[in-house]
GROMACS .gro file of C-alpha atoms in nm:
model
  106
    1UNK     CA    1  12.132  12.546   5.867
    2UNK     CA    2  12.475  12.463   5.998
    3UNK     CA    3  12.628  12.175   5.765
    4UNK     CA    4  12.951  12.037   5.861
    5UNK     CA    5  13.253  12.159   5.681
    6UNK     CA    6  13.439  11.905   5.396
    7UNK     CA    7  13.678  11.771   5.660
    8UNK     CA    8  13.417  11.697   5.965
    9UNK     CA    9  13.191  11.568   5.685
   10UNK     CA   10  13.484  11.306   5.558
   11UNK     CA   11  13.549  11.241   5.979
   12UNK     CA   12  13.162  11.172   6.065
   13UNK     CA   13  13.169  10.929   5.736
   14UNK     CA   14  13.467  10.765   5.867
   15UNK     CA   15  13.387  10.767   6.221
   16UNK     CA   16  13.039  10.603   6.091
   17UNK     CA   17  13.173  10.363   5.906
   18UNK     CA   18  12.942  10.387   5.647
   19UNK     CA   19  13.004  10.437   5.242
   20UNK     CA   20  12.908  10.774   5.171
   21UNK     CA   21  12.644  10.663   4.967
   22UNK     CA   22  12.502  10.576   5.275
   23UNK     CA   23  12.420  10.962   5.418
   24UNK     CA   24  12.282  11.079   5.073
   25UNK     CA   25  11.923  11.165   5.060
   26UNK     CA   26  11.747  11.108   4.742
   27UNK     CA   27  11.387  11.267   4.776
   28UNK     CA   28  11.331  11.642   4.773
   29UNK     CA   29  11.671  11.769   4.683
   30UNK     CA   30  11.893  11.740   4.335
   31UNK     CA   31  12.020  11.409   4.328
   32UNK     CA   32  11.867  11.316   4.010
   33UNK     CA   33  11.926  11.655   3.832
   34UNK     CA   34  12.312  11.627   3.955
   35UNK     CA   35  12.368  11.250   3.826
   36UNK     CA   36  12.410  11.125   4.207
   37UNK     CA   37  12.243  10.795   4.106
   38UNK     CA   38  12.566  10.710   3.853
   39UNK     CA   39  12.756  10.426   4.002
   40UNK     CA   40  13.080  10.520   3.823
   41UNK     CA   41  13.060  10.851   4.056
   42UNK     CA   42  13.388  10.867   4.326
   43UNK     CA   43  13.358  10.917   4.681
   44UNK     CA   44  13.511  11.262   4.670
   45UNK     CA   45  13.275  11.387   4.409
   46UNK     CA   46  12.966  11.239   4.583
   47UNK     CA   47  13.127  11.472   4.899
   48UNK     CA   48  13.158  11.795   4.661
   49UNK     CA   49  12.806  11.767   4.612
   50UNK     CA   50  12.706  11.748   4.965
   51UNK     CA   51  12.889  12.051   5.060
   52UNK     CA   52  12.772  12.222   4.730
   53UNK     CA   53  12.423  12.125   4.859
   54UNK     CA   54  12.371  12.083   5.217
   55UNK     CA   55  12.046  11.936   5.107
   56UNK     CA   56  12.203  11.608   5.024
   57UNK     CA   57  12.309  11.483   5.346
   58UNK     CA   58  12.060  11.230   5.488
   59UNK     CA   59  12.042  11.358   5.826
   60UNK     CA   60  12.029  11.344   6.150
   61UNK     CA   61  12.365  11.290   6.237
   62UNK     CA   62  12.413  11.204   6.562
   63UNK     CA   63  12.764  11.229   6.773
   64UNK     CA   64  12.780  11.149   7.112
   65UNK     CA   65  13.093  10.980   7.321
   66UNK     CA   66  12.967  10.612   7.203
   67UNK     CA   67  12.953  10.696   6.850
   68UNK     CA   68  12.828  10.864   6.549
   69UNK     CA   69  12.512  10.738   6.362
   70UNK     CA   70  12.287  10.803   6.075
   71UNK     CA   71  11.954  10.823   6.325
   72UNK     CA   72  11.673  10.747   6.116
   73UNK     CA   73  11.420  10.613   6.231
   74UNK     CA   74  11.508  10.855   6.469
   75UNK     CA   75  11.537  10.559   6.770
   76UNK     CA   76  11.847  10.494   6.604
   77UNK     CA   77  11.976  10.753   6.824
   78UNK     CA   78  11.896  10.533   7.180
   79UNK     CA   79  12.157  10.351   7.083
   80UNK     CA   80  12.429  10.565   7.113
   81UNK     CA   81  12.335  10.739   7.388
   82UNK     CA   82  12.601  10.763   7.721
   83UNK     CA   83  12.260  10.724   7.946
   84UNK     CA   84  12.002  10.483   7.932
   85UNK     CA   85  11.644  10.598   7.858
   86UNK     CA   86  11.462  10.695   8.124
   87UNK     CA   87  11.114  10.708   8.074
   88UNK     CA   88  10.910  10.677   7.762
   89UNK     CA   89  10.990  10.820   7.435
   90UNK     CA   90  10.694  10.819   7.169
   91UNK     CA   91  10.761  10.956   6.811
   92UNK     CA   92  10.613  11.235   6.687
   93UNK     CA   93  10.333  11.016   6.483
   94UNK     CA   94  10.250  10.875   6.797
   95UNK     CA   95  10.423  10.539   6.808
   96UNK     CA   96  10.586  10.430   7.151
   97UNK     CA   97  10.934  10.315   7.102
   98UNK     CA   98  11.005  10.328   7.520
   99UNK     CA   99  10.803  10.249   7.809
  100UNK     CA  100  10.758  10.496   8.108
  101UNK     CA  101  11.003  10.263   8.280
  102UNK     CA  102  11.278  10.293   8.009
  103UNK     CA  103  11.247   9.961   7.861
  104UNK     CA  104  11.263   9.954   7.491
  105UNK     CA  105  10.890   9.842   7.360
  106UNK     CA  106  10.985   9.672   6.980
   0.00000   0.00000   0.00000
């Protein structure tokens, strides 16, 4: 509802140091109708299309003072976290990823 402009877009990539490749999302949205798959395609195109369709960025995008991260599976996001979990986390299909302690169950 709120995409990032071009330039905190860019940053997050950067700061994420990820290929932008990396944060587009393939299934349900117009990659395939826009030619996204094409290899040939530059960096600052496959950007254009992100902000021309906020649909394309893989998402969430998670920024805290440790660092920014791509967090799916969405316990991605533990990692980067100032705090340490404090009790348990369980995803929204059910599966425990942290303890009622804190401790990290995988």
């Amino acid at each position: 509802k709120t995409p990032p402009s071009r330039a905190e877009l860019v940053d997050l990539i950067a700061r994420m140091g990820v290929p932008v490749r990396a944060i587009l999302r393939e299934k349900g949205t117009p990659f395939h109708e826009l030619g996204l798959d094409n290899p040939a395609l530059t960096d600052d195109t496959l950007i254009d299309a992100m902000i021309a369709h906020p649909i394309l960025m893989n998402r969430p995008i998670v920024v805290t003072p440790l660092g920014v991260a791509l967090c799916r599976p969405s316990e991605a996001a533990l990692e980067i976290l100032p705090n340490p979990q404090r009790g348990a986390f369980v995803k929204e299909d059910g599966e425990k990823i942290v303890d009622e302690s804190g401790k990290l169950i995988v």
